[in-house]
PDB file of C-alpha atoms in Angstrom:
ATOM      1  CA  MET A   1     -25.622 -23.770 -65.519  1.00  0.00           C
ATOM      2  CA  GLU A   2     -28.633 -21.583 -64.738  1.00  0.00           C
ATOM      3  CA  ASN A   3     -32.377 -21.696 -65.353  1.00  0.00           C
ATOM      4  CA  TYR A   4     -32.842 -25.428 -64.893  1.00  0.00           C
ATOM      5  CA  PHE A   5     -35.450 -27.452 -63.010  1.00  0.00           C
ATOM      6  CA  GLU A   6     -34.801 -30.715 -61.153  1.00  0.00           C
ATOM      7  CA  LYS A   7     -36.922 -33.531 -59.770  1.00  0.00           C
ATOM      8  CA  GLN A   8     -35.941 -36.680 -57.866  1.00  0.00           C
ATOM      9  CA  PHE A   9     -37.559 -40.098 -58.206  1.00  0.00           C
ATOM     10  CA  GLU A  10     -37.233 -43.477 -56.532  1.00  0.00           C
ATOM     11  CA  LEU A  11     -37.841 -46.325 -58.968  1.00  0.00           C
ATOM     12  CA  ARG A  12     -40.964 -48.303 -58.114  1.00  0.00           C
ATOM     13  CA  TYR A  13     -41.686 -51.980 -58.725  1.00  0.00           C
ATOM     14  CA  SER A  14     -44.254 -51.141 -61.426  1.00  0.00           C
ATOM     15  CA  GLU A  15     -41.518 -49.322 -63.392  1.00  0.00           C
ATOM     16  CA  ILE A  16     -39.163 -52.314 -63.514  1.00  0.00           C
ATOM     17  CA  ASP A  17     -38.978 -54.681 -66.502  1.00  0.00           C
ATOM     18  CA  LYS A  18     -38.221 -58.407 -66.638  1.00  0.00           C
ATOM     19  CA  THR A  19     -34.456 -57.784 -66.443  1.00  0.00           C
ATOM     20  CA  GLY A  20     -34.804 -56.041 -63.073  1.00  0.00           C
ATOM     21  CA  VAL A  21     -34.149 -52.464 -64.173  1.00  0.00           C
ATOM     22  CA  ALA A  22     -36.371 -49.552 -65.169  1.00  0.00           C
ATOM     23  CA  SER A  23     -38.081 -49.970 -68.529  1.00  0.00           C
ATOM     24  CA  PRO A  24     -37.567 -47.429 -71.335  1.00  0.00           C
ATOM     25  CA  THR A  25     -41.230 -46.424 -71.077  1.00  0.00           C
ATOM     26  CA  ALA A  26     -40.760 -45.802 -67.336  1.00  0.00           C
ATOM     27  CA  ILE A  27     -37.854 -43.458 -68.079  1.00  0.00           C
ATOM     28  CA  LEU A  28     -39.918 -41.576 -70.665  1.00  0.00           C
ATOM     29  CA  THR A  29     -42.768 -41.315 -68.144  1.00  0.00           C
ATOM     30  CA  LEU A  30     -40.417 -39.775 -65.559  1.00  0.00           C
ATOM     31  CA  LEU A  31     -39.091 -37.332 -68.149  1.00  0.00           C
ATOM     32  CA  GLU A  32     -42.668 -36.377 -68.994  1.00  0.00           C
ATOM     33  CA  GLU A  33     -43.476 -35.958 -65.293  1.00  0.00           C
ATOM     34  CA  THR A  34     -40.464 -33.684 -64.826  1.00  0.00           C
ATOM     35  CA  SER A  35     -41.522 -31.511 -67.761  1.00  0.00           C
ATOM     36  CA  ALA A  36     -45.078 -31.344 -66.401  1.00  0.00           C
ATOM     37  CA  ASP A  37     -43.792 -30.249 -62.984  1.00  0.00           C
ATOM     38  CA  HIS A  38     -41.604 -27.637 -64.679  1.00  0.00           C
ATOM     39  CA  CYS A  39     -44.799 -26.231 -66.212  1.00  0.00           C
ATOM     40  CA  HIS A  40     -46.573 -26.368 -62.844  1.00  0.00           C
ATOM     41  CA  SER A  41     -43.684 -24.547 -61.136  1.00  0.00           C
ATOM     42  CA  ILE A  42     -44.430 -21.369 -63.122  1.00  0.00           C
ATOM     43  CA  ASN A  43     -48.227 -21.634 -62.639  1.00  0.00           C
ATOM     44  CA  TYR A  44     -48.880 -22.883 -66.157  1.00  0.00           C
ATOM     45  CA  SER A  45     -49.670 -26.514 -65.405  1.00  0.00           C
ATOM     46  CA  LEU A  46     -50.849 -28.714 -68.253  1.00  0.00           C
ATOM     47  CA  PHE A  47     -54.347 -28.621 -66.747  1.00  0.00           C
ATOM     48  CA  ASP A  48     -54.266 -24.815 -66.540  1.00  0.00           C
ATOM     49  CA  LEU A  49     -53.320 -24.683 -70.221  1.00  0.00           C
ATOM     50  CA  GLU A  50     -56.007 -27.223 -71.074  1.00  0.00           C
ATOM     51  CA  LYS A  51     -58.655 -24.878 -69.655  1.00  0.00           C
ATOM     52  CA  MET A  52     -57.456 -22.385 -72.299  1.00  0.00           C
ATOM     53  CA  ASN A  53     -57.591 -25.136 -74.981  1.00  0.00           C
ATOM     54  CA  ILE A  54     -53.792 -25.044 -75.198  1.00  0.00           C
ATOM     55  CA  GLY A  55     -51.264 -27.883 -74.939  1.00  0.00           C
ATOM     56  CA  TRP A  56     -47.639 -28.763 -75.636  1.00  0.00           C
ATOM     57  CA  VAL A  57     -47.403 -31.312 -78.481  1.00  0.00           C
ATOM     58  CA  LEU A  58     -44.238 -33.350 -79.037  1.00  0.00           C
ATOM     59  CA  LEU A  59     -42.758 -33.139 -82.549  1.00  0.00           C
ATOM     60  CA  ALA A  60     -39.432 -34.937 -82.089  1.00  0.00           C
ATOM     61  CA  GLY A  61     -37.417 -36.571 -79.345  1.00  0.00           C
ATOM     62  CA  TYR A  62     -34.219 -38.442 -78.595  1.00  0.00           C
ATOM     63  CA  LEU A  63     -33.461 -40.634 -75.580  1.00  0.00           C
ATOM     64  CA  GLN A  64     -30.072 -42.177 -74.803  1.00  0.00           C
ATOM     65  CA  MET A  65     -29.413 -44.417 -71.781  1.00  0.00           C
ATOM     66  CA  ASP A  66     -25.996 -45.780 -70.818  1.00  0.00           C
ATOM     67  CA  ARG A  67     -27.641 -47.811 -68.085  1.00  0.00           C
ATOM     68  CA  TYR A  68     -31.126 -48.125 -66.600  1.00  0.00           C
ATOM     69  CA  PRO A  69     -31.630 -47.627 -62.842  1.00  0.00           C
ATOM     70  CA  ASP A  70     -32.485 -50.489 -60.495  1.00  0.00           C
ATOM     71  CA  TYR A  71     -35.515 -51.028 -58.290  1.00  0.00           C
ATOM     72  CA  LYS A  72     -35.556 -48.534 -55.382  1.00  0.00           C
ATOM     73  CA  GLU A  73     -32.636 -46.612 -56.864  1.00  0.00           C
ATOM     74  CA  LYS A  74     -32.973 -42.837 -56.631  1.00  0.00           C
ATOM     75  CA  ILE A  75     -32.373 -40.778 -59.743  1.00  0.00           C
ATOM     76  CA  ARG A  76     -32.449 -37.050 -60.432  1.00  0.00           C
ATOM     77  CA  ILE A  77     -33.633 -35.509 -63.677  1.00  0.00           C
ATOM     78  CA  ARG A  78     -32.442 -32.047 -64.655  1.00  0.00           C
ATOM     79  CA  THR A  79     -34.361 -30.279 -67.420  1.00  0.00           C
ATOM     80  CA  TRP A  80     -34.124 -26.902 -69.090  1.00  0.00           C
ATOM     81  CA  LEU A  81     -35.264 -25.021 -72.189  1.00  0.00           C
ATOM     82  CA  ARG A  82     -32.398 -24.581 -74.629  1.00  0.00           C
ATOM     83  CA  ASN A  83     -34.111 -22.420 -77.222  1.00  0.00           C
ATOM     84  CA  TYR A  84     -37.441 -20.973 -78.347  1.00  0.00           C
ATOM     85  CA  SER A  85     -39.020 -19.924 -81.573  1.00  0.00           C
ATOM     86  CA  THR A  86     -42.382 -18.165 -81.815  1.00  0.00           C
ATOM     87  CA  VAL A  87     -44.384 -21.390 -81.394  1.00  0.00           C
ATOM     88  CA  LYS A  88     -41.761 -24.079 -80.615  1.00  0.00           C
ATOM     89  CA  GLY A  89     -39.377 -24.935 -77.814  1.00  0.00           C
ATOM     90  CA  PHE A  90     -36.388 -27.272 -77.407  1.00  0.00           C
ATOM     91  CA  ARG A  91     -35.967 -29.099 -74.084  1.00  0.00           C
ATOM     92  CA  GLU A  92     -32.827 -30.805 -72.755  1.00  0.00           C
ATOM     93  CA  ASN A  93     -32.597 -33.410 -69.975  1.00  0.00           C
ATOM     94  CA  ILE A  94     -29.835 -35.094 -67.982  1.00  0.00           C
ATOM     95  CA  ILE A  95     -30.458 -38.136 -65.775  1.00  0.00           C
ATOM     96  CA  TYR A  96     -28.186 -38.607 -62.719  1.00  0.00           C
ATOM     97  CA  ASP A  97     -27.830 -41.532 -60.316  1.00  0.00           C
ATOM     98  CA  GLU A  98     -27.375 -41.206 -56.540  1.00  0.00           C
ATOM     99  CA  GLN A  99     -23.604 -40.809 -56.951  1.00  0.00           C
ATOM    100  CA  ASN A 100     -24.157 -37.876 -59.333  1.00  0.00           C
ATOM    101  CA  ASN A 101     -23.050 -39.953 -62.335  1.00  0.00           C
ATOM    102  CA  ILE A 102     -24.813 -39.240 -65.615  1.00  0.00           C
ATOM    103  CA  ILE A 103     -26.625 -42.391 -66.748  1.00  0.00           C
ATOM    104  CA  GLY A 104     -28.670 -40.925 -69.598  1.00  0.00           C
ATOM    105  CA  GLY A 105     -30.109 -37.915 -71.304  1.00  0.00           C
ATOM    106  CA  ALA A 106     -32.801 -36.755 -73.655  1.00  0.00           C
ATOM    107  CA  LYS A 107     -33.848 -33.868 -75.839  1.00  0.00           C
ATOM    108  CA  SER A 108     -37.147 -32.938 -77.408  1.00  0.00           C
ATOM    109  CA  LYS A 109     -38.873 -30.446 -79.672  1.00  0.00           C
ATOM    110  CA  TRP A 110     -42.352 -29.194 -78.761  1.00  0.00           C
ATOM    111  CA  VAL A 111     -44.992 -26.958 -80.322  1.00  0.00           C
ATOM    112  CA  PHE A 112     -47.439 -24.767 -78.409  1.00  0.00           C
ATOM    113  CA  PHE A 113     -50.774 -25.914 -79.790  1.00  0.00           C
ATOM    114  CA  ASP A 114     -54.420 -24.845 -79.896  1.00  0.00           C
ATOM    115  CA  ILE A 115     -56.217 -28.128 -79.172  1.00  0.00           C
ATOM    116  CA  VAL A 116     -59.584 -26.988 -80.575  1.00  0.00           C
ATOM    117  CA  ARG A 117     -58.386 -25.244 -83.738  1.00  0.00           C
ATOM    118  CA  ARG A 118     -55.632 -27.869 -84.243  1.00  0.00           C
ATOM    119  CA  ARG A 119     -52.914 -25.378 -85.068  1.00  0.00           C
ATOM    120  CA  PRO A 120     -49.804 -23.863 -83.427  1.00  0.00           C
ATOM    121  CA  VAL A 121     -50.123 -20.656 -81.412  1.00  0.00           C
ATOM    122  CA  LYS A 122     -47.580 -18.174 -80.093  1.00  0.00           C
ATOM    123  CA  ILE A 123     -45.947 -19.144 -76.792  1.00  0.00           C
ATOM    124  CA  PHE A 124     -47.105 -16.837 -74.014  1.00  0.00           C
ATOM    125  CA  GLU A 125     -44.530 -14.159 -73.225  1.00  0.00           C
ATOM    126  CA  ASP A 126     -45.088 -14.825 -69.524  1.00  0.00           C
ATOM    127  CA  ILE A 127     -43.968 -18.441 -69.970  1.00  0.00           C
ATOM    128  CA  ILE A 128     -40.797 -17.346 -71.767  1.00  0.00           C
ATOM    129  CA  GLN A 129     -39.997 -14.817 -69.038  1.00  0.00           C
ATOM    130  CA  LYS A 130     -40.600 -17.262 -66.166  1.00  0.00           C
ATOM    131  CA  TRP A 131     -38.768 -20.206 -67.729  1.00  0.00           C
ATOM    132  CA  SER A 132     -36.007 -18.223 -69.398  1.00  0.00           C
ATOM    133  CA  PHE A 133     -33.549 -20.606 -71.059  1.00  0.00           C
ATOM    134  CA  CYS A 134     -30.020 -22.002 -71.007  1.00  0.00           C
ATOM    135  CA  LYS A 135     -28.151 -22.542 -74.268  1.00  0.00           C
ATOM    136  CA  GLU A 136     -26.178 -25.532 -72.984  1.00  0.00           C
ATOM    137  CA  GLU A 137     -26.759 -28.709 -75.019  1.00  0.00           C
ATOM    138  CA  TYR A 138     -26.134 -32.097 -73.401  1.00  0.00           C
ATOM    139  CA  ILE A 139     -26.631 -34.437 -76.376  1.00  0.00           C
ATOM    140  CA  ASN A 140     -25.311 -33.470 -79.788  1.00  0.00           C
ATOM    141  CA  GLN A 141     -28.142 -34.978 -81.807  1.00  0.00           C
ATOM    142  CA  ASP A 142     -30.059 -33.185 -84.565  1.00  0.00           C
ATOM    143  CA  ILE A 143     -33.741 -33.898 -83.945  1.00  0.00           C
ATOM    144  CA  THR A 144     -34.903 -31.570 -86.722  1.00  0.00           C
ATOM    145  CA  LYS A 145     -33.817 -33.958 -89.507  1.00  0.00           C
ATOM    146  CA  LYS A 146     -36.537 -36.062 -91.112  1.00  0.00           C
ATOM    147  CA  ILE A 147     -36.629 -39.821 -90.484  1.00  0.00           C
ATOM    148  CA  GLU A 148     -38.084 -41.488 -93.554  1.00  0.00           C
ATOM    149  CA  ALA A 149     -40.974 -43.901 -93.139  1.00  0.00           C
ATOM    150  CA  ILE A 150     -40.511 -47.524 -94.177  1.00  0.00           C
ATOM    151  CA  ASP A 151     -43.096 -49.289 -96.360  1.00  0.00           C
ATOM    152  CA  ALA A 152     -41.885 -52.858 -95.951  1.00  0.00           C
ATOM    153  CA  ALA A 153     -40.829 -54.558 -92.731  1.00  0.00           C
ATOM    154  CA  ASN A 154     -39.516 -57.851 -91.401  1.00  0.00           C
ATOM    155  CA  HIS A 155     -41.481 -57.514 -88.181  1.00  0.00           C
ATOM    156  CA  ILE A 156     -45.059 -56.244 -87.931  1.00  0.00           C
ATOM    157  CA  ARG A 157     -47.466 -55.920 -85.000  1.00  0.00           C
ATOM    158  CA  LYS A 158     -50.976 -54.461 -84.823  1.00  0.00           C
ATOM    159  CA  PHE A 159     -52.692 -52.689 -81.930  1.00  0.00           C
ATOM    160  CA  ASP A 160     -56.074 -51.080 -81.312  1.00  0.00           C
ATOM    161  CA  VAL A 161     -56.092 -47.537 -79.918  1.00  0.00           C
ATOM    162  CA  ASN A 162     -57.998 -47.691 -76.631  1.00  0.00           C
ATOM    163  CA  LEU A 163     -59.214 -44.894 -74.379  1.00  0.00           C
ATOM    164  CA  PHE A 164     -56.301 -45.288 -71.967  1.00  0.00           C
ATOM    165  CA  ASP A 165     -53.880 -44.667 -74.863  1.00  0.00           C
ATOM    166  CA  THR A 166     -54.984 -41.021 -75.101  1.00  0.00           C
ATOM    167  CA  ASP A 167     -53.931 -38.093 -72.911  1.00  0.00           C
ATOM    168  CA  SER A 168     -55.384 -34.753 -71.786  1.00  0.00           C
ATOM    169  CA  ASN A 169     -54.768 -33.304 -75.268  1.00  0.00           C
ATOM    170  CA  LYS A 170     -57.128 -36.016 -76.577  1.00  0.00           C
ATOM    171  CA  HIS A 171     -54.529 -37.686 -78.781  1.00  0.00           C
ATOM    172  CA  VAL A 172     -52.357 -40.773 -78.326  1.00  0.00           C
ATOM    173  CA  ASN A 173     -49.695 -40.167 -75.695  1.00  0.00           C
ATOM    174  CA  ASN A 174     -46.176 -40.193 -77.154  1.00  0.00           C
ATOM    175  CA  ILE A 175     -45.041 -42.876 -74.702  1.00  0.00           C
ATOM    176  CA  ARG A 176     -47.533 -45.299 -76.238  1.00  0.00           C
ATOM    177  CA  TYR A 177     -45.654 -45.052 -79.553  1.00  0.00           C
ATOM    178  CA  LEU A 178     -42.473 -46.285 -77.860  1.00  0.00           C
ATOM    179  CA  GLN A 179     -44.407 -49.246 -76.478  1.00  0.00           C
ATOM    180  CA  TRP A 180     -45.701 -50.105 -79.956  1.00  0.00           C
ATOM    181  CA  VAL A 181     -42.184 -49.799 -81.389  1.00  0.00           C
ATOM    182  CA  TYR A 182     -40.774 -51.966 -78.607  1.00  0.00           C
ATOM    183  CA  GLU A 183     -43.375 -54.686 -79.189  1.00  0.00           C
ATOM    184  CA  SER A 184     -42.367 -55.076 -82.836  1.00  0.00           C
ATOM    185  CA  VAL A 185     -38.629 -55.513 -82.143  1.00  0.00           C
ATOM    186  CA  PRO A 186     -37.477 -59.157 -82.525  1.00  0.00           C
ATOM    187  CA  LYS A 187     -37.684 -61.101 -79.257  1.00  0.00           C
ATOM    188  CA  GLU A 188     -34.063 -62.234 -79.459  1.00  0.00           C
ATOM    189  CA  ILE A 189     -33.009 -58.577 -79.405  1.00  0.00           C
ATOM    190  CA  VAL A 190     -35.293 -57.635 -76.494  1.00  0.00           C
ATOM    191  CA  ASP A 191     -34.139 -60.712 -74.514  1.00  0.00           C
ATOM    192  CA  HIS A 192     -30.397 -60.089 -74.882  1.00  0.00           C
ATOM    193  CA  TYR A 193     -30.003 -56.372 -75.578  1.00  0.00           C
ATOM    194  CA  TYR A 194     -31.176 -53.135 -73.994  1.00  0.00           C
ATOM    195  CA  LEU A 195     -32.462 -50.040 -75.741  1.00  0.00           C
ATOM    196  CA  HIS A 196     -29.494 -47.667 -75.857  1.00  0.00           C
ATOM    197  CA  SER A 197     -31.132 -44.906 -77.901  1.00  0.00           C
ATOM    198  CA  ILE A 198     -34.299 -44.000 -79.741  1.00  0.00           C
ATOM    199  CA  ASP A 199     -34.657 -41.076 -82.149  1.00  0.00           C
ATOM    200  CA  GLY A 200     -38.280 -40.363 -83.033  1.00  0.00           C
ATOM    201  CA  ARG A 201     -40.467 -38.024 -85.080  1.00  0.00           C
ATOM    202  CA  PHE A 202     -44.188 -37.488 -84.487  1.00  0.00           C
ATOM    203  CA  ILE A 203     -45.986 -36.751 -87.737  1.00  0.00           C
ATOM    204  CA  GLY A 204     -49.698 -37.557 -87.665  1.00  0.00           C
ATOM    205  CA  GLU A 205     -52.345 -38.259 -85.065  1.00  0.00           C
ATOM    206  CA  ALA A 206     -53.930 -41.568 -84.222  1.00  0.00           C
ATOM    207  CA  GLN A 207     -57.466 -41.509 -82.849  1.00  0.00           C
ATOM    208  CA  TYR A 208     -59.449 -43.641 -80.447  1.00  0.00           C
ATOM    209  CA  GLY A 209     -60.726 -46.683 -82.341  1.00  0.00           C
ATOM    210  CA  ASP A 210     -57.937 -46.728 -84.954  1.00  0.00           C
ATOM    211  CA  THR A 211     -55.904 -49.860 -85.592  1.00  0.00           C
ATOM    212  CA  ILE A 212     -52.181 -49.157 -85.470  1.00  0.00           C
ATOM    213  CA  VAL A 213     -49.578 -51.031 -87.506  1.00  0.00           C
ATOM    214  CA  SER A 214     -46.036 -51.050 -86.075  1.00  0.00           C
ATOM    215  CA  LEU A 215     -43.384 -51.864 -88.686  1.00  0.00           C
ATOM    216  CA  THR A 216     -39.777 -52.686 -87.786  1.00  0.00           C
ATOM    217  CA  SER A 217     -36.910 -53.429 -90.144  1.00  0.00           C
ATOM    218  CA  GLU A 218     -33.202 -54.066 -89.556  1.00  0.00           C
ATOM    219  CA  GLY A 219     -31.085 -50.938 -89.980  1.00  0.00           C
ATOM    220  CA  VAL A 220     -27.846 -50.459 -91.876  1.00  0.00           C
ATOM    221  CA  ASP A 221     -25.648 -50.874 -88.789  1.00  0.00           C
ATOM    222  CA  PRO A 222     -25.626 -53.949 -86.520  1.00  0.00           C
ATOM    223  CA  ASN A 223     -28.241 -53.928 -83.753  1.00  0.00           C
ATOM    224  CA  THR A 224     -30.064 -50.928 -85.195  1.00  0.00           C
ATOM    225  CA  PHE A 225     -33.655 -50.821 -86.421  1.00  0.00           C
ATOM    226  CA  ASP A 226     -35.911 -48.517 -88.424  1.00  0.00           C
ATOM    227  CA  HIS A 227     -39.521 -48.101 -87.327  1.00  0.00           C
ATOM    228  CA  THR A 228     -42.771 -46.680 -88.641  1.00  0.00           C
ATOM    229  CA  ILE A 229     -46.153 -46.425 -86.931  1.00  0.00           C
ATOM    230  CA  LYS A 230     -49.129 -46.204 -89.327  1.00  0.00           C
ATOM    231  CA  VAL A 231     -52.902 -46.175 -89.118  1.00  0.00           C
ATOM    232  CA  GLN A 232     -54.325 -49.239 -90.836  1.00  0.00           C
ATOM    233  CA  GLY A 233     -56.698 -48.402 -93.656  1.00  0.00           C
ATOM    234  CA  ASN A 234     -55.669 -44.873 -94.602  1.00  0.00           C
ATOM    235  CA  ASN A 235     -51.911 -45.506 -94.095  1.00  0.00           C
ATOM    236  CA  THR A 236     -51.456 -42.232 -92.198  1.00  0.00           C
ATOM    237  CA  VAL A 237     -47.913 -42.176 -90.834  1.00  0.00           C
ATOM    238  CA  CYS A 238     -48.073 -41.265 -87.148  1.00  0.00           C
ATOM    239  CA  ALA A 239     -44.415 -41.669 -86.186  1.00  0.00           C
ATOM    240  CA  THR A 240     -41.017 -42.776 -87.442  1.00  0.00           C
ATOM    241  CA  ALA A 241     -38.002 -43.779 -85.366  1.00  0.00           C
ATOM    242  CA  ARG A 242     -34.550 -45.335 -85.267  1.00  0.00           C
ATOM    243  CA  THR A 243     -33.301 -47.420 -82.356  1.00  0.00           C
ATOM    244  CA  THR A 244     -29.902 -48.759 -81.300  1.00  0.00           C
ATOM    245  CA  TRP A 245     -29.425 -51.682 -78.923  1.00  0.00           C
ATOM    246  CA  ARG A 246     -26.512 -52.820 -76.742  1.00  0.00           C
ATOM    247  CA  LYS A 247     -25.722 -56.242 -75.354  1.00  0.00           C
ATOM    248  CA  ILE A 248     -26.882 -56.840 -71.775  1.00  0.00           C
ATOM    249  CA  ILE A 249     -23.887 -57.611 -69.534  1.00  0.00           C
ATOM    250  CA  ARG A 250     -25.016 -59.788 -66.652  1.00  0.00           C
TER     251      ARG A 250
END
């Protein structure tokens, strides 16, 4: 494999959940950090792009974890760009443990975005040349297919969008959506199962001051759930997702 970027992390106490392993949001944060460093490595950091009123906006993503790392465990994340279009890019990720075993992976679809004009723009040719790409695909999951929103749910939670929920692009950070999804999953599932996979689509924007409604309903298969994040009042759908959960073996 060529044209990849790697970063190593040691899991910190603040990234560990009540079961003693890294939380799903911690893993997404480390994936985001790796992507940000990949941008920085070619002198197009997210802050450099922000000065040009440009940002990368997540459209779709898939995370799959066979196990979550422990406190103080070292992991290595390998990331690369699998494909480009004029305004969009597809990113792949593999997560390794210290013994070089694969413990998880992720893929995502991004759009190069004018933050002020609120519309996609052409990816800089210099970025394409410096990043290049590798056509290898780790997870065979189609993240271009639509995930339908649900209107009714067995489990509902509401949250206010606060300032710390927003990022440098001035919209709600994608990791916050996972937290809202996670909070609306039944407690008996969260207590006895771990999040094996999440497949998500990002559709609309939530703004500071909005009230978010997180809807969760049991899926067709056992231990699967369908999710929708909406803005209360205007019912704007911000995100949809499907999750699968596996029994925790103690």
